[in-house]
mmCIF file of C-alpha atoms and ligand atoms in Angstrom:
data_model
loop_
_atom_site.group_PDB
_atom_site.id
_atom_site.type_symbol
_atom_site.label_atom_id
_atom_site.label_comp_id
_atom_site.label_asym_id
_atom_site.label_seq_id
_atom_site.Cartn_x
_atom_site.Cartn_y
_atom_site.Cartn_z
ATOM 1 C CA UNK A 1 23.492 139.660 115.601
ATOM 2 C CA UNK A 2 21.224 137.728 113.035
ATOM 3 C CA UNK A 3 18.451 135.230 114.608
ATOM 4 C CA UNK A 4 20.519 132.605 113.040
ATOM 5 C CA UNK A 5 23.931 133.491 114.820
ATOM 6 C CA UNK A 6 21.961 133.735 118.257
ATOM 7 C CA UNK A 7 20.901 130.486 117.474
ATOM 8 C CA UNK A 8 24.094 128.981 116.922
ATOM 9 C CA UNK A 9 25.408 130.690 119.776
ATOM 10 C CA UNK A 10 22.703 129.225 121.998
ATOM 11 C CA UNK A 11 23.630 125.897 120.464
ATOM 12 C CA UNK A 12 27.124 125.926 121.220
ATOM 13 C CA UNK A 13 26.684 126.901 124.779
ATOM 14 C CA UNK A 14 24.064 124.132 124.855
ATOM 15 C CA UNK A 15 26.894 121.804 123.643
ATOM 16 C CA UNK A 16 29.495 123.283 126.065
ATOM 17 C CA UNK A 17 26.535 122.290 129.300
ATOM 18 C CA UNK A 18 26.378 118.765 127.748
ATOM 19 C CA UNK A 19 29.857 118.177 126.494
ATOM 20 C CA UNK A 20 32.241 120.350 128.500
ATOM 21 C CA UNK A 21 35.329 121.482 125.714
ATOM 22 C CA UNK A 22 38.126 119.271 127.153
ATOM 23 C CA UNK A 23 42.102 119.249 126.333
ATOM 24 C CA UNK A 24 43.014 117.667 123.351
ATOM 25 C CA UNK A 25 46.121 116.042 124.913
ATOM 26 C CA UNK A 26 45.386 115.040 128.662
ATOM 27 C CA UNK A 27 41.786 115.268 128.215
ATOM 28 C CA UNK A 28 40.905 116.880 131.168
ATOM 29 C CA UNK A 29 38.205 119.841 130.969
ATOM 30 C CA UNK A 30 39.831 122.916 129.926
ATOM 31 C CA UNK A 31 37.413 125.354 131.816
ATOM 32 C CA UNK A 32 37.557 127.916 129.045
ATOM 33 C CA UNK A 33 36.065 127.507 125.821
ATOM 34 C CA UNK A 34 38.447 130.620 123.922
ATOM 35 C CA UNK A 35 41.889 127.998 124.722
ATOM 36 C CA UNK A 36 41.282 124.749 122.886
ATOM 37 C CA UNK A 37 44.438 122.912 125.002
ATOM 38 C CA UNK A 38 44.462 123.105 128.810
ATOM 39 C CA UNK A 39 47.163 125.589 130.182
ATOM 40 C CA UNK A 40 49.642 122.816 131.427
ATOM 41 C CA UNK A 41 49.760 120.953 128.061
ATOM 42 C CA UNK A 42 50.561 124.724 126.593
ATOM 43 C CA UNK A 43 52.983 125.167 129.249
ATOM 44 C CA UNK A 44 54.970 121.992 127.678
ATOM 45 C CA UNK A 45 55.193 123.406 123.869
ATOM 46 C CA UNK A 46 58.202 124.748 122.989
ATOM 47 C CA UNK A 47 57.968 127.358 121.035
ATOM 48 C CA UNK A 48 60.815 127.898 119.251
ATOM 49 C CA UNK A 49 62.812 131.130 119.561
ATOM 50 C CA UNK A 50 66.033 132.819 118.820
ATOM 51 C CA UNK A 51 68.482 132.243 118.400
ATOM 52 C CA UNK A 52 68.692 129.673 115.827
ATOM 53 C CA UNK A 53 70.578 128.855 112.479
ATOM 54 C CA UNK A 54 69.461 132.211 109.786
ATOM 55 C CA UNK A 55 69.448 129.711 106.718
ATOM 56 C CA UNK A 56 67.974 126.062 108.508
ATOM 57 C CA UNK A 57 66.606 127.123 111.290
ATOM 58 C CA UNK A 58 68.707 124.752 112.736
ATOM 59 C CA UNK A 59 67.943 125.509 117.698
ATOM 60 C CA UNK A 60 70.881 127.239 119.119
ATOM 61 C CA UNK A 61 71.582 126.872 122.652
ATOM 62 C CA UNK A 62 71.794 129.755 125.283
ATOM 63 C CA UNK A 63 71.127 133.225 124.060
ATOM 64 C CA UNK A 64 72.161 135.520 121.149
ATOM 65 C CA UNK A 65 71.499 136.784 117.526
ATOM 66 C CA UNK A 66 70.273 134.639 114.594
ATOM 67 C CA UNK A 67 73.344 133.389 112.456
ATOM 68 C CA UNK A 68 74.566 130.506 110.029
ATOM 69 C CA UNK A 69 75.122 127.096 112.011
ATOM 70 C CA UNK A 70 78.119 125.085 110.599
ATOM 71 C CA UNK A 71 76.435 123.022 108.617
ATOM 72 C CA UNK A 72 74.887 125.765 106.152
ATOM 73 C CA UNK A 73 78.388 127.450 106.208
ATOM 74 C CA UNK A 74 79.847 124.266 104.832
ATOM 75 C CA UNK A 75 76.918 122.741 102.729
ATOM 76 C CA UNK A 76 74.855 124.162 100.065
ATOM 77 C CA UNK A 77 70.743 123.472 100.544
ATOM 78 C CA UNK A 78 68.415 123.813 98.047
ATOM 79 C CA UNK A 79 65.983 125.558 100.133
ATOM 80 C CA UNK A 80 66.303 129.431 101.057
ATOM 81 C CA UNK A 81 65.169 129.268 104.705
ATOM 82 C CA UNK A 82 63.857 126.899 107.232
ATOM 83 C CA UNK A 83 61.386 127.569 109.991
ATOM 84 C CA UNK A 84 59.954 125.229 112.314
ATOM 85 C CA UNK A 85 57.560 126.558 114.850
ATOM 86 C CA UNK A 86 58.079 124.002 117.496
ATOM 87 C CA UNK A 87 60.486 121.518 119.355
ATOM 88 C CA UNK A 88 59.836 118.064 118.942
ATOM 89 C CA UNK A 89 58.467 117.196 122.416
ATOM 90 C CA UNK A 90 54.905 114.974 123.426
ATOM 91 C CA UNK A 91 52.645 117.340 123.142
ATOM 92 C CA UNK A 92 53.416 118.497 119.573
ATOM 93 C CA UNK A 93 54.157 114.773 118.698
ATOM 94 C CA UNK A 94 50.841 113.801 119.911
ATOM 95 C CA UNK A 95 49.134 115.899 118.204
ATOM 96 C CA UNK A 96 50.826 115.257 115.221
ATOM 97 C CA UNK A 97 51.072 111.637 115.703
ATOM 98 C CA UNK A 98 47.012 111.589 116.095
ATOM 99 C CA UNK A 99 46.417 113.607 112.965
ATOM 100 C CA UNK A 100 48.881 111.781 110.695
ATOM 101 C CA UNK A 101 48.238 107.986 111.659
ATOM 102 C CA UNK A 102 45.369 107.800 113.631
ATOM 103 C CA UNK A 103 43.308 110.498 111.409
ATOM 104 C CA UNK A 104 41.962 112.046 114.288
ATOM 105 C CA UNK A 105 40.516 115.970 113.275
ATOM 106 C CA UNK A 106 39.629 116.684 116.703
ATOM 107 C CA UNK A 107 43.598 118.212 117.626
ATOM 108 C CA UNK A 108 43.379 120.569 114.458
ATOM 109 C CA UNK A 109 42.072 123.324 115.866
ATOM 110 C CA UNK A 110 44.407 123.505 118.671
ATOM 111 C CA UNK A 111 47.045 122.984 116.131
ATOM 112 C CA UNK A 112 46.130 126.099 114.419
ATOM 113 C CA UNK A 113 45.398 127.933 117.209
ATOM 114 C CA UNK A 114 49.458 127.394 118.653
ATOM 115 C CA UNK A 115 50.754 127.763 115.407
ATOM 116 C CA UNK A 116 49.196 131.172 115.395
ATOM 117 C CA UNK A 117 50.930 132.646 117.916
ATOM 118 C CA UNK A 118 54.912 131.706 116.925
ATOM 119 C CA UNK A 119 56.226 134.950 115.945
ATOM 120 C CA UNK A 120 58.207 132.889 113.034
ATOM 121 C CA UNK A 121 54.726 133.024 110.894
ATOM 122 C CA UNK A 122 55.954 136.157 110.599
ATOM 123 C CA UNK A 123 59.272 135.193 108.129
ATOM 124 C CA UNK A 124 56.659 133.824 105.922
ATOM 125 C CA UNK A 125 55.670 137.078 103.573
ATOM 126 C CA UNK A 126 53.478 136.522 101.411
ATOM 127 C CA UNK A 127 54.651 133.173 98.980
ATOM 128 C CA UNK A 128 53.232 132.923 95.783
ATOM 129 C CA UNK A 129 52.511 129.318 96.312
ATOM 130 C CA UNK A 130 51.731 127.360 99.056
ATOM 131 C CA UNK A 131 53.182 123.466 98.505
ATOM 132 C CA UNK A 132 52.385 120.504 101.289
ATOM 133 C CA UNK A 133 54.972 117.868 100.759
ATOM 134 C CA UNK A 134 53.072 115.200 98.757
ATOM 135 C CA UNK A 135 52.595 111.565 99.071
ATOM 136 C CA UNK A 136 52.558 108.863 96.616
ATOM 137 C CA UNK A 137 49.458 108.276 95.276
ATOM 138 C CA UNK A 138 49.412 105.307 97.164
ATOM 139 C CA UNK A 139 50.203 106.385 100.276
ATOM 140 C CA UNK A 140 47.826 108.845 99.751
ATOM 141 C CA UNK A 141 44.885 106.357 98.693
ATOM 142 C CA UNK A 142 45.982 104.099 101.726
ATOM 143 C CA UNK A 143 45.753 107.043 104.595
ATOM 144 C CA UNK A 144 42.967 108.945 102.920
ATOM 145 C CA UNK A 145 44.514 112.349 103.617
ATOM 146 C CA UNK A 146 47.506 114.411 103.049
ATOM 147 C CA UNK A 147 48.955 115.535 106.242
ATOM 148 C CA UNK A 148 50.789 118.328 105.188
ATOM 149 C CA UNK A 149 47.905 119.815 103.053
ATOM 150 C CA UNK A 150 45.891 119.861 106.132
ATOM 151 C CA UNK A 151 48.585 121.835 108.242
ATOM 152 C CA UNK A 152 49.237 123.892 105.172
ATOM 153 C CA UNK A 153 45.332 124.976 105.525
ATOM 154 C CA UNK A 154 45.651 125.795 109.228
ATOM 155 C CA UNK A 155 48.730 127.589 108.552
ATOM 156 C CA UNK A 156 47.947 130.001 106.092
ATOM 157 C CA UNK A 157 44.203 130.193 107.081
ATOM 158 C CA UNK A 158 43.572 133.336 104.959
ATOM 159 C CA UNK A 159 45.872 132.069 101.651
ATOM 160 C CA UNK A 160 43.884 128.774 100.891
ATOM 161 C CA UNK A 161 43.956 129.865 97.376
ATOM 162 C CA UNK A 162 47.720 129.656 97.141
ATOM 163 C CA UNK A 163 48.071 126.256 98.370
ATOM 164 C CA UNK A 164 48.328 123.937 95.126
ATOM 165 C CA UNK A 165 48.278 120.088 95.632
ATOM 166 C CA UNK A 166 48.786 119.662 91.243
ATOM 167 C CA UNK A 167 52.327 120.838 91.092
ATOM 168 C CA UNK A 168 54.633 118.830 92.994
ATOM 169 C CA UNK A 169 54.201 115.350 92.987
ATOM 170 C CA UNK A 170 56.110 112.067 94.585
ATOM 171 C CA UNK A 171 57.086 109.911 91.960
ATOM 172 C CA UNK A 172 58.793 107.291 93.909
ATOM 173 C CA UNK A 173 56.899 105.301 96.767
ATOM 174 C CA UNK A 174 59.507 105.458 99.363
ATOM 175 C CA UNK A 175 60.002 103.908 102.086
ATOM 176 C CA UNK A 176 59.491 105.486 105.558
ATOM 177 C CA UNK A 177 61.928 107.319 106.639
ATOM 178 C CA UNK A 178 61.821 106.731 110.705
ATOM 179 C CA UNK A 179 64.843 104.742 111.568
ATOM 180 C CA UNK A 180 66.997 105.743 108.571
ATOM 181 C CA UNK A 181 70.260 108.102 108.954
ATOM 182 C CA UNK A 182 70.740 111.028 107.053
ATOM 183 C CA UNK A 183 72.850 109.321 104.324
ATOM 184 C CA UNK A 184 70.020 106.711 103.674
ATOM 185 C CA UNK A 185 67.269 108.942 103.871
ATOM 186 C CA UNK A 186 69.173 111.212 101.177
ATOM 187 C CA UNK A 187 69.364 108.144 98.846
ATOM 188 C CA UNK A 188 66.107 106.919 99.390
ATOM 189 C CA UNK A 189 64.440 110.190 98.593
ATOM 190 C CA UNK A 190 67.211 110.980 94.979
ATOM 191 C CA UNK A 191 64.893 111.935 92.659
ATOM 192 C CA UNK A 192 61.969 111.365 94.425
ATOM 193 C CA UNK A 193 59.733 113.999 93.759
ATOM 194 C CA UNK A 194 58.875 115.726 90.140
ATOM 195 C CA UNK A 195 57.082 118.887 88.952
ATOM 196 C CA UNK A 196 53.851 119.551 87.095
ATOM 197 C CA UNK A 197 53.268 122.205 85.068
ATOM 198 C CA UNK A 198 56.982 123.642 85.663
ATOM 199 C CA UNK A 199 55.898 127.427 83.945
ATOM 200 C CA UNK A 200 53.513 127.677 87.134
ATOM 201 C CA UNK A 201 56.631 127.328 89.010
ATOM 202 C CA UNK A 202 58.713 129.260 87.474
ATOM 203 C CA UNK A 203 59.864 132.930 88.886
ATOM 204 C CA UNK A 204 57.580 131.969 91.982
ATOM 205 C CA UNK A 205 58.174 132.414 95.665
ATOM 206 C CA UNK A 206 57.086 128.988 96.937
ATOM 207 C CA UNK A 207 56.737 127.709 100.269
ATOM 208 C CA UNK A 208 56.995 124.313 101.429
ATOM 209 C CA UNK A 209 54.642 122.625 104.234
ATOM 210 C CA UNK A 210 55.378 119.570 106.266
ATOM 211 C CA UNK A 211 54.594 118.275 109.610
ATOM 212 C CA UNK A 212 58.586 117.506 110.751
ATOM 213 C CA UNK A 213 61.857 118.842 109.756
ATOM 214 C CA UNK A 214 64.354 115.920 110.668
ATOM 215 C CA UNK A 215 67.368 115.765 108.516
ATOM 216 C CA UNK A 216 66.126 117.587 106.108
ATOM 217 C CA UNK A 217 66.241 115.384 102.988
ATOM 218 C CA UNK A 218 62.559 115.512 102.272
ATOM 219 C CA UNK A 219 62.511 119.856 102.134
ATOM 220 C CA UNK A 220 65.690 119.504 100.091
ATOM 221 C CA UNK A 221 64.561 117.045 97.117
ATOM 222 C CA UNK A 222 61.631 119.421 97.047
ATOM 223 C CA UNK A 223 63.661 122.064 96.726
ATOM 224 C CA UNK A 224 66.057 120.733 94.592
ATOM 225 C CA UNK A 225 63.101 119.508 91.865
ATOM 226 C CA UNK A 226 61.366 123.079 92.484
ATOM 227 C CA UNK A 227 64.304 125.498 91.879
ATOM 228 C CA UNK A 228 65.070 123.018 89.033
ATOM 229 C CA UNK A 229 62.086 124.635 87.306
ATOM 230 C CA UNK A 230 63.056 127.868 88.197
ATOM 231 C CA UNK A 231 61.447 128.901 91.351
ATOM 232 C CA UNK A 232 62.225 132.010 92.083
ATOM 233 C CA UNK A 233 63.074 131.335 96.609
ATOM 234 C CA UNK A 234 61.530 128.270 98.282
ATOM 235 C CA UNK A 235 61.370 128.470 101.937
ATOM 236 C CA UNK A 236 59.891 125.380 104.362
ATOM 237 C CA UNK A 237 57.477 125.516 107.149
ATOM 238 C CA UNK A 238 57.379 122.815 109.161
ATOM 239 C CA UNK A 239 55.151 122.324 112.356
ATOM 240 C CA UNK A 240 57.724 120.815 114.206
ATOM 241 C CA UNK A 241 61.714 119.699 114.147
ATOM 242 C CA UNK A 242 62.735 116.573 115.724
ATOM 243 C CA UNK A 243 66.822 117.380 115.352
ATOM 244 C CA UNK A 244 69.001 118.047 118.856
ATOM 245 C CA UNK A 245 69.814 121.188 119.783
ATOM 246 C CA UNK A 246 73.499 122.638 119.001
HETATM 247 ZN ZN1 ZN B 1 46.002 119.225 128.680
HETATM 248 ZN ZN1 ZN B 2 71.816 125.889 109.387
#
């Protein structure tokens, strides 16, 4: 260990006497500085498991293998595969919900640190590109941050070079989503996003970040534009869904 690491070290546990590491959620003292959220507020996450839909990753109820849910037998998405690492409960929501309108940094690390250990990370070999769903320039100027790009970062800690921000771009400013049904969010979002540069695109395994997977519309008119261009397989990764189980 260099002089400058013991320092740091010395520093943190300095930090840790003066400022005890507390949980991100109820904000009581965690007690342990290796588990950045307190073991009750863990105890709430729910990870997601099998078995759920093969194609939209879509929460099955009870127990069994992976398979196709109704919907994907019936309908064709745009997108190859779904995976969302967590059920939309208030943990995940607050964390989420702090990040994305409150811009508060502090959860991220405990947001990478329980994305981490879902086993569904796994499905996610190696992508060619790495795309957060993008705002509108002026949604983007107005929150100062891209929400997705930031979870994309925690996500794929040791691909930062594959995430691209310059390829896929939101043409259309449109208007939030919460409170619409799947029909309306489908025609708000029509031709909402476009591509840059399509040859970058083209032949590529892409993968698509956002925060929630709700109906779906959003990772679809991604898709849609991206295999448009020829994309080669674009999968989504989303931190949480906030659909009912089947
Ligand atoms: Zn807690
Ligand atoms: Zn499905």
């Amino acid at each position: 260990m260099t002089l400058k690491d013991k320092m740091n070290e010395m520093l943190t546990a300095g930090l840790d006497l003066l400022f005890p590491p507390s949980c991100p959620c109820c904000k009581k003292m965690t007690g342990d500085n290796d588990r950045p959220l307190c073991r009750e507020c863990h105890s709430k996450l729910q990870y997601i498991t099998a078995p759920y839909c093969s194609c939209c990753g879509k929460v099955f109820s009870g127990c069994g293998d992976n398979h196709l849910c109704g919907d994907c037998l019936k309908s064709s998405w745009a997108f190859d595969m779904v995976r969302s690492l967590f059920a939309y409960e208030e943990i995940i929501a607050g964390l989420i919900h702090n990040l994305k309108y409150a811009g508060d940094m502090n959860g991220l690390d405990t947001i990478e640190w329980i994305c981490a250990q879902s086993a569904l990370l796994q499905d996610f070999d190696s992508p060619d590109i790495i795309l957060p769903v993008p705002l509108h320039k002026k949604r983007l100027q107005q929150r100062g941050f891209n929400q997705s790009l930031i979870l994309a970062q925690k996500l794929f800690p040791n691909d930062k070079k594959k995430i691209r921000v310059d390829l896929l771009a939101r043409k259309a400013n449109t208007q939030n989503q919460t409170g619409l049904s799947g029909t309306e969010r489908r025609k708000n979002l029509k031709n909402a996003f476009s591509v840059r540069n399509p040859y970058k695109i083209a032949g590529q395994k892409a993968v698509l970040i956002d925060d929630v997977f709700t109906t779906g519309s959003t990772a679809n008119e991604c898709a849609k534009a991206l295999k448009a261009t020829g994309a080669k397989r674009v999968d989504v990764l989303t931190v949480c869904r906030a659909d009912k189980f089947v």
